[in-house]
mmCIF file of C-alpha atoms in Angstrom:
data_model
loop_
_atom_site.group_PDB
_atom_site.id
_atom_site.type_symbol
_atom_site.label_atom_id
_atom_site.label_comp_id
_atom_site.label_asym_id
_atom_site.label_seq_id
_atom_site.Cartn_x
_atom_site.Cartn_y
_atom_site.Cartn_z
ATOM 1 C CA UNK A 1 71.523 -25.747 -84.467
ATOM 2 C CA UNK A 2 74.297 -25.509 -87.355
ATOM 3 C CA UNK A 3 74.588 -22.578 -89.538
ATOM 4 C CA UNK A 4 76.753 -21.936 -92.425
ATOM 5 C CA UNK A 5 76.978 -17.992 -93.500
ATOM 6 C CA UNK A 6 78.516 -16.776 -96.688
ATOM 7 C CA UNK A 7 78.458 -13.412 -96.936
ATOM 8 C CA UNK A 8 79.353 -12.331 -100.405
ATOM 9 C CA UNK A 9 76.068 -12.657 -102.730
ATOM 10 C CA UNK A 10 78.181 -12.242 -106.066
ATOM 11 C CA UNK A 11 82.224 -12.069 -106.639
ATOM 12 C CA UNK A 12 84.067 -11.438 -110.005
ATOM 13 C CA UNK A 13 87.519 -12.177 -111.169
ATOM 14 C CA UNK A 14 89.370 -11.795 -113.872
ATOM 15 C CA UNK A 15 90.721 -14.797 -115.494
ATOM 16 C CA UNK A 16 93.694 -16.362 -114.745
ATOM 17 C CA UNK A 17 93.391 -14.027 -111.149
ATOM 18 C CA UNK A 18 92.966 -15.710 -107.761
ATOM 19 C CA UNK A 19 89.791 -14.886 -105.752
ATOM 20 C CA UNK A 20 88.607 -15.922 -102.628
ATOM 21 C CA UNK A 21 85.396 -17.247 -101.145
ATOM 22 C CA UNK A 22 84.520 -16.576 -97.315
ATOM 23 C CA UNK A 23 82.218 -18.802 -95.546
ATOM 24 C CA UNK A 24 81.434 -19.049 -91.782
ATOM 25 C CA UNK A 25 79.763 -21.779 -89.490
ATOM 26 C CA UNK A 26 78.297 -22.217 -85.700
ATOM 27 C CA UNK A 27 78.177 -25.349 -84.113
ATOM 28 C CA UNK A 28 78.943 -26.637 -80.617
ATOM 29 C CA UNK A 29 79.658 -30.086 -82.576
ATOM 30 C CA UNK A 30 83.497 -31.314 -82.124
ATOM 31 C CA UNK A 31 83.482 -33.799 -84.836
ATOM 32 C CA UNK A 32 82.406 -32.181 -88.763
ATOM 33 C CA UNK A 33 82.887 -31.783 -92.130
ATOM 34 C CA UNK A 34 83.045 -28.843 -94.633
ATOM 35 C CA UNK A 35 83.093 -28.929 -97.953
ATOM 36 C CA UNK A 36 82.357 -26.445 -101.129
ATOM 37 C CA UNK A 37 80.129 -27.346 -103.640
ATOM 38 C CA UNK A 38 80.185 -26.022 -107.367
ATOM 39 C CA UNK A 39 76.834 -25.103 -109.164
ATOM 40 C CA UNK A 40 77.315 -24.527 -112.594
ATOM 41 C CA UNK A 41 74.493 -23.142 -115.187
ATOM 42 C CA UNK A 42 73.680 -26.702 -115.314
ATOM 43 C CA UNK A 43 72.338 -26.710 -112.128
ATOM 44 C CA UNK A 44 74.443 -30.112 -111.251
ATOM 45 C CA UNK A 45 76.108 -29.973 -107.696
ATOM 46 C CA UNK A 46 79.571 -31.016 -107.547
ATOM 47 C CA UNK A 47 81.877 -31.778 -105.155
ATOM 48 C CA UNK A 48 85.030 -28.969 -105.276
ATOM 49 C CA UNK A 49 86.673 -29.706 -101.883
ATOM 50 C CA UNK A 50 86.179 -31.162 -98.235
ATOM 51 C CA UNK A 51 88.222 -30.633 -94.951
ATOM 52 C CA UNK A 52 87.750 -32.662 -92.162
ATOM 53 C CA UNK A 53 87.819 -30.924 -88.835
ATOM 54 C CA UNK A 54 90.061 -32.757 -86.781
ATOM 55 C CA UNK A 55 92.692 -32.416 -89.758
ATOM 56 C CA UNK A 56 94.757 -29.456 -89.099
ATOM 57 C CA UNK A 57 96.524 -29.038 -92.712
ATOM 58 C CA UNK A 58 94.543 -26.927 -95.317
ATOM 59 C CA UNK A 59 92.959 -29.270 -98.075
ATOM 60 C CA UNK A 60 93.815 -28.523 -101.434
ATOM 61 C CA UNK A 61 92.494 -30.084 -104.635
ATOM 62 C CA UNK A 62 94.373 -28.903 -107.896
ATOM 63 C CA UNK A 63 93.835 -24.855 -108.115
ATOM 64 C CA UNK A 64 91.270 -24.792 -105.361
ATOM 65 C CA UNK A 65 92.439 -24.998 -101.398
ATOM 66 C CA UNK A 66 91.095 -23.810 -98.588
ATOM 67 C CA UNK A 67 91.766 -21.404 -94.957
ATOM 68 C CA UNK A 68 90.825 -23.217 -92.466
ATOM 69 C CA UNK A 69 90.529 -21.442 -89.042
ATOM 70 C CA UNK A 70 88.771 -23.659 -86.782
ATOM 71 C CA UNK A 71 88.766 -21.429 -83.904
ATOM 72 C CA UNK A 72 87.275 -18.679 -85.619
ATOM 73 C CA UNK A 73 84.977 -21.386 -87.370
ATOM 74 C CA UNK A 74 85.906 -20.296 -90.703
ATOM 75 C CA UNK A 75 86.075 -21.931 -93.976
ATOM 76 C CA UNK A 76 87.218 -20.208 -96.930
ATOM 77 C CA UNK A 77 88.000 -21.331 -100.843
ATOM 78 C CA UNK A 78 90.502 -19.461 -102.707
ATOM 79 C CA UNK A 79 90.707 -20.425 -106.567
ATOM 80 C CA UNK A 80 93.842 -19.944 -108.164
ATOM 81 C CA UNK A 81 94.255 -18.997 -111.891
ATOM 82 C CA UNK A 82 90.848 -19.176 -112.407
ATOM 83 C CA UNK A 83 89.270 -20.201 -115.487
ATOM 84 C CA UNK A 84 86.532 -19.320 -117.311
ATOM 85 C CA UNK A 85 84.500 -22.604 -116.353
ATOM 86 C CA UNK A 86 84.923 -21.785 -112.913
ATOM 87 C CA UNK A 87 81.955 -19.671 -113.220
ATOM 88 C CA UNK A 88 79.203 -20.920 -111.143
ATOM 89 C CA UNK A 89 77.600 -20.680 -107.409
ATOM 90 C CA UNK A 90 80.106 -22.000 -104.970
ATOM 91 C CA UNK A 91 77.566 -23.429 -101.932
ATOM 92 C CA UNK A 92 79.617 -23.690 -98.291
ATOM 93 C CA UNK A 93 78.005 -26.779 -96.678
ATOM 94 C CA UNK A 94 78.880 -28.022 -93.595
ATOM 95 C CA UNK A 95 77.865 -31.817 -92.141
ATOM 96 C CA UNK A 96 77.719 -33.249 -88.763
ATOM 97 C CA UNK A 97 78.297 -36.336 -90.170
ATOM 98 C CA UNK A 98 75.214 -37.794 -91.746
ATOM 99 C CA UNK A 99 72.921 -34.450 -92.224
ATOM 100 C CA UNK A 100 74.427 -31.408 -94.249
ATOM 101 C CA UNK A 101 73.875 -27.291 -93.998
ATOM 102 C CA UNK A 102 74.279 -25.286 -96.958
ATOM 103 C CA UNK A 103 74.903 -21.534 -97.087
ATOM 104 C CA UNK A 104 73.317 -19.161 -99.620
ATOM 105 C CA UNK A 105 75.589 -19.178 -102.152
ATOM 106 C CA UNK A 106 78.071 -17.103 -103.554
ATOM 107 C CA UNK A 107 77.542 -16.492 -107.491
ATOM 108 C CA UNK A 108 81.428 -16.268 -109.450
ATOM 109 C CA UNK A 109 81.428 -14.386 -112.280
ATOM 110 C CA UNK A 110 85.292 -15.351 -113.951
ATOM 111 C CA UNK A 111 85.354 -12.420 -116.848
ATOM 112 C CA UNK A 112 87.959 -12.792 -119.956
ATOM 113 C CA UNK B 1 78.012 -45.709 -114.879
ATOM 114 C CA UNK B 2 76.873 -45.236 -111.430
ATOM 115 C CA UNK B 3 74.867 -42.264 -110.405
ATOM 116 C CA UNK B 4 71.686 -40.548 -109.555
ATOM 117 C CA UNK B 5 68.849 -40.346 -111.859
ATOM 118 C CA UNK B 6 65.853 -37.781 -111.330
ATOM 119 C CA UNK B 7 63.544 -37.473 -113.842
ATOM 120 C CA UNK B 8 61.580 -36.170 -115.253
ATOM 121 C CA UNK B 9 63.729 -32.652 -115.593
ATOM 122 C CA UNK B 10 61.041 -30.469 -115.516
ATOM 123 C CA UNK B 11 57.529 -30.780 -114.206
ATOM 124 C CA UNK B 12 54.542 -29.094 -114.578
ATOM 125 C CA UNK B 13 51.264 -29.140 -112.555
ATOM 126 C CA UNK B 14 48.468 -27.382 -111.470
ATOM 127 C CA UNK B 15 47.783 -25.707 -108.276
ATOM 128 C CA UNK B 16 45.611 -28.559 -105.957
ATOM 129 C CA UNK B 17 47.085 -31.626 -107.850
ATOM 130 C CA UNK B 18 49.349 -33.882 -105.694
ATOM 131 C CA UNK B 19 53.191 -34.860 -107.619
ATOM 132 C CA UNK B 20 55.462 -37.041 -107.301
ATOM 133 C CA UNK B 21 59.319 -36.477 -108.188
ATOM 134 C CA UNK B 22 61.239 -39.563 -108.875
ATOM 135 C CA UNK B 23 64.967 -40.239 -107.310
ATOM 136 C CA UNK B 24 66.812 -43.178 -107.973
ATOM 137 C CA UNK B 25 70.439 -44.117 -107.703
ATOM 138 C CA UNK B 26 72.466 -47.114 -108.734
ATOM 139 C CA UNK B 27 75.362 -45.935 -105.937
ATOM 140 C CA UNK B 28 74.721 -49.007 -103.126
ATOM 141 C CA UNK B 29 74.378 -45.895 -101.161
ATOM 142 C CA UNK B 30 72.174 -46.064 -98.220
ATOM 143 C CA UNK B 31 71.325 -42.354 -97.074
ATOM 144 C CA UNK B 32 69.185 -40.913 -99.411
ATOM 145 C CA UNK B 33 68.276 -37.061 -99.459
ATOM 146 C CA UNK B 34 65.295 -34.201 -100.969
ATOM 147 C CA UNK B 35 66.458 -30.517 -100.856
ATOM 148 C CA UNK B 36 64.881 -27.906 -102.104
ATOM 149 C CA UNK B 37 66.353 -24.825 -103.857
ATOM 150 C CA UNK B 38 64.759 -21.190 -104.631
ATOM 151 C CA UNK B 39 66.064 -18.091 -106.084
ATOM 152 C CA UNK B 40 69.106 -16.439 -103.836
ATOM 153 C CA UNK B 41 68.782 -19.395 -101.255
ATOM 154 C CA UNK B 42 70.872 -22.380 -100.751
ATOM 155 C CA UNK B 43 69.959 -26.270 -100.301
ATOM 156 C CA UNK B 44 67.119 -26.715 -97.505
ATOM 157 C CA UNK B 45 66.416 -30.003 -96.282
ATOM 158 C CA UNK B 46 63.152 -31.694 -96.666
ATOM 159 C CA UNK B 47 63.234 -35.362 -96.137
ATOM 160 C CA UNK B 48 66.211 -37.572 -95.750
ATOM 161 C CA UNK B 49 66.662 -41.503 -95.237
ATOM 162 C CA UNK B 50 69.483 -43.368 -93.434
ATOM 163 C CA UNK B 51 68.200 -47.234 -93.811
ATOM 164 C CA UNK B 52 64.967 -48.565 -95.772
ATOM 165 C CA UNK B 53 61.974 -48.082 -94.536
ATOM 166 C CA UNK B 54 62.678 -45.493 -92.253
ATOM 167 C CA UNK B 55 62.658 -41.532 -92.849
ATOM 168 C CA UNK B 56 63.327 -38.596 -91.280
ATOM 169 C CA UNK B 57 61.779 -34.665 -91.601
ATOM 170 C CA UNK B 58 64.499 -32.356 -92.515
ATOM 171 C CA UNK B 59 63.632 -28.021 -92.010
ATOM 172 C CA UNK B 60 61.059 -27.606 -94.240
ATOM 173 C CA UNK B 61 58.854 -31.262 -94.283
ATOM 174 C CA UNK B 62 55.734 -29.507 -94.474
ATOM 175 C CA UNK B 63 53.346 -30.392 -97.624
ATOM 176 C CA UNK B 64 55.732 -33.379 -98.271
ATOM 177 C CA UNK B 65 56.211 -36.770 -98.368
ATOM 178 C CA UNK B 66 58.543 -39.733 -98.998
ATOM 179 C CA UNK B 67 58.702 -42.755 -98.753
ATOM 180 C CA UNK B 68 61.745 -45.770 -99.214
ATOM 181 C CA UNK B 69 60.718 -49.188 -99.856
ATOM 182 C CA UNK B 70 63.854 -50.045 -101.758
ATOM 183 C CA UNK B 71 67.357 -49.035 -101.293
ATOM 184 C CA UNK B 72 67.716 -47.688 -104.447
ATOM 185 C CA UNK B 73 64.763 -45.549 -104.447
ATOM 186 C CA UNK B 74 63.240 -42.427 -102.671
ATOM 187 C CA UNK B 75 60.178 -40.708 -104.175
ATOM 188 C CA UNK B 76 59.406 -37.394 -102.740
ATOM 189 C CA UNK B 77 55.472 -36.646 -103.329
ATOM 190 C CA UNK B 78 54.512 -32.569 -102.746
ATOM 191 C CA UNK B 79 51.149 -32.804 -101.710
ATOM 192 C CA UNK B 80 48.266 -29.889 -102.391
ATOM 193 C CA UNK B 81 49.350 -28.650 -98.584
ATOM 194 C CA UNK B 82 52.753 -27.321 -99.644
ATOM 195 C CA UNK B 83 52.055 -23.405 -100.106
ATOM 196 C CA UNK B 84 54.282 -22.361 -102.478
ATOM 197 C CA UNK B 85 56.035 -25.867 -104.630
ATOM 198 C CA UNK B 86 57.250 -24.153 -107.499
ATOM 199 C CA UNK B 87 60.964 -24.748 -106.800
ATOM 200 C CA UNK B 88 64.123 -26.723 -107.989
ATOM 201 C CA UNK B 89 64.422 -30.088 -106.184
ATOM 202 C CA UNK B 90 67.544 -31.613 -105.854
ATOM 203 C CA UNK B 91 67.903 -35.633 -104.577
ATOM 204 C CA UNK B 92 71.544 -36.684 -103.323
ATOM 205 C CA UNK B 93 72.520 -39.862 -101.607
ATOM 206 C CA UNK B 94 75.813 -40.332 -98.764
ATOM 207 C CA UNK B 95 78.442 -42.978 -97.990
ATOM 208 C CA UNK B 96 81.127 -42.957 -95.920
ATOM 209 C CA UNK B 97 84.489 -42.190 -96.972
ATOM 210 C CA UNK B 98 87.992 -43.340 -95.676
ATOM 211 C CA UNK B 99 88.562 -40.116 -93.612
ATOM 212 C CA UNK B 100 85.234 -40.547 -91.740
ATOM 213 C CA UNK B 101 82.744 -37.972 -93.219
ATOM 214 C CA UNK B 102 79.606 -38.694 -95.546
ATOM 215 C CA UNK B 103 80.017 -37.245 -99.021
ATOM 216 C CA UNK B 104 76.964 -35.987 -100.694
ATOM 217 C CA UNK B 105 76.049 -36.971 -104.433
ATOM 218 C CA UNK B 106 73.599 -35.395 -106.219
ATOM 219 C CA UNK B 107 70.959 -35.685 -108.792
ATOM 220 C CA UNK B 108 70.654 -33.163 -111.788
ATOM 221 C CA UNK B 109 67.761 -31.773 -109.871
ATOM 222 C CA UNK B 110 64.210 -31.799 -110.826
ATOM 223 C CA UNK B 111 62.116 -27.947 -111.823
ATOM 224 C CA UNK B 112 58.257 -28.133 -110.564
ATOM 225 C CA UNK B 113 55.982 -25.310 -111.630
ATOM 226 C CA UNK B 114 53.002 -25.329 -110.322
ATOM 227 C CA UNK B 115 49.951 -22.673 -111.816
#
């Protein structure tokens, strides 16, 4: 069975700072996708980032990119300069193709 | 524009009573998803769909059901059985992109309290 772990309940940053989200996985799958999902106040999931697995260069969207240590099945989002919209949960989900595993959450609290 | 609807936003029923959550989505997208969402947890899995008229039980299908007739549509109903409904509930449909992996849309979710 898949599994997707993040460990850090709540993070805060100071605007404009970089912080880091972890996020861990198991599978026995060769073939998957990971991605981070933003949830705002709104409650509306969006779509921050995905890295396929057999790609072995970091993805990077903008201020957002990711670590991505496939031996240590490990799949981290650093935000650069964040801003204060970046506030929101940031869900790890990982997908062996058609069905997808969300972690817990991690809640971002970008301060002035 | 093309996108998910859910409606209506928030829902209220009472405990016993049988409701239906609507999900539909203009996308041409042919997987169809139900998560559920509580306090401190992330996305569970409920139902999903691949092709019409087929479904599949995702972690937590108990005191649920779906059902997808049309493409575009896939109700989720959370039957008196389901122990504890009061919960956010989140539709998303798939497709395929160029690298190879399914991206996830999603709905703007759907709050049931039930009393």
């Amino acid at each position: 069975a898949q599994t997707v772990t993040q460990s850090q309940p709540e993070m805060s940053v100071q605007e404009a700072e970089t912080v880091t989200l972890s996020c861990t996985y198991d599978t026995s799958e060769s073939n998957y996708y990971l991605f981070w999902y933003k949830q705002p106040p709104s409650r509306q999931m969006i779509l921050v980032i995905r890295q396929e697995a057999y790609k072995q260069q970091n993805a990077t969207e903008n201020r957002f990119s990711v670590n991505f240590q496939k031996a240590a099945k490990s799949f981290s989002l650093k935000i650069s300069d964040s801003q204060l919209g970046d506030t929101a949960m940031y869900f790890c989900a990982f997908s062996d193709v058609l069905k997808f595993y969300f972690g817990s959450g991690t809640k971002l609290n970008v301060k002035p | 524009d093309g996108g998910i609807t859910q409606s209506p936003k928030y829902l209220f029923r009472k405990e016993g009573q049988n409701v239906t959550l609507s999900c539909e989505q203009n996308l041409n997208h042919d997987a169809m998803y139900w998560y559920r969402q509580d306090p401190g947890q992330g996305l569970r899995l409920i139902y999903y769909s691949q092709i019409v008229n087929d479904f599949q039980k995702g972690d937590i299908a108990e005191g649920y059901s779906v059902s997808r007739e049309k493409k575009e549509s896939f109700p989720l109903t959370v039957t008196s059985a389901q122990k504890n409904p009061t919960a956010f509930y989140l539709c998303a449909s798939s497709t395929q992109v160029a690298s190879g992996s399914y991206e996830q849309y999603f709905g703007p979710g759907t709050r049931l309290t039930v009393t």
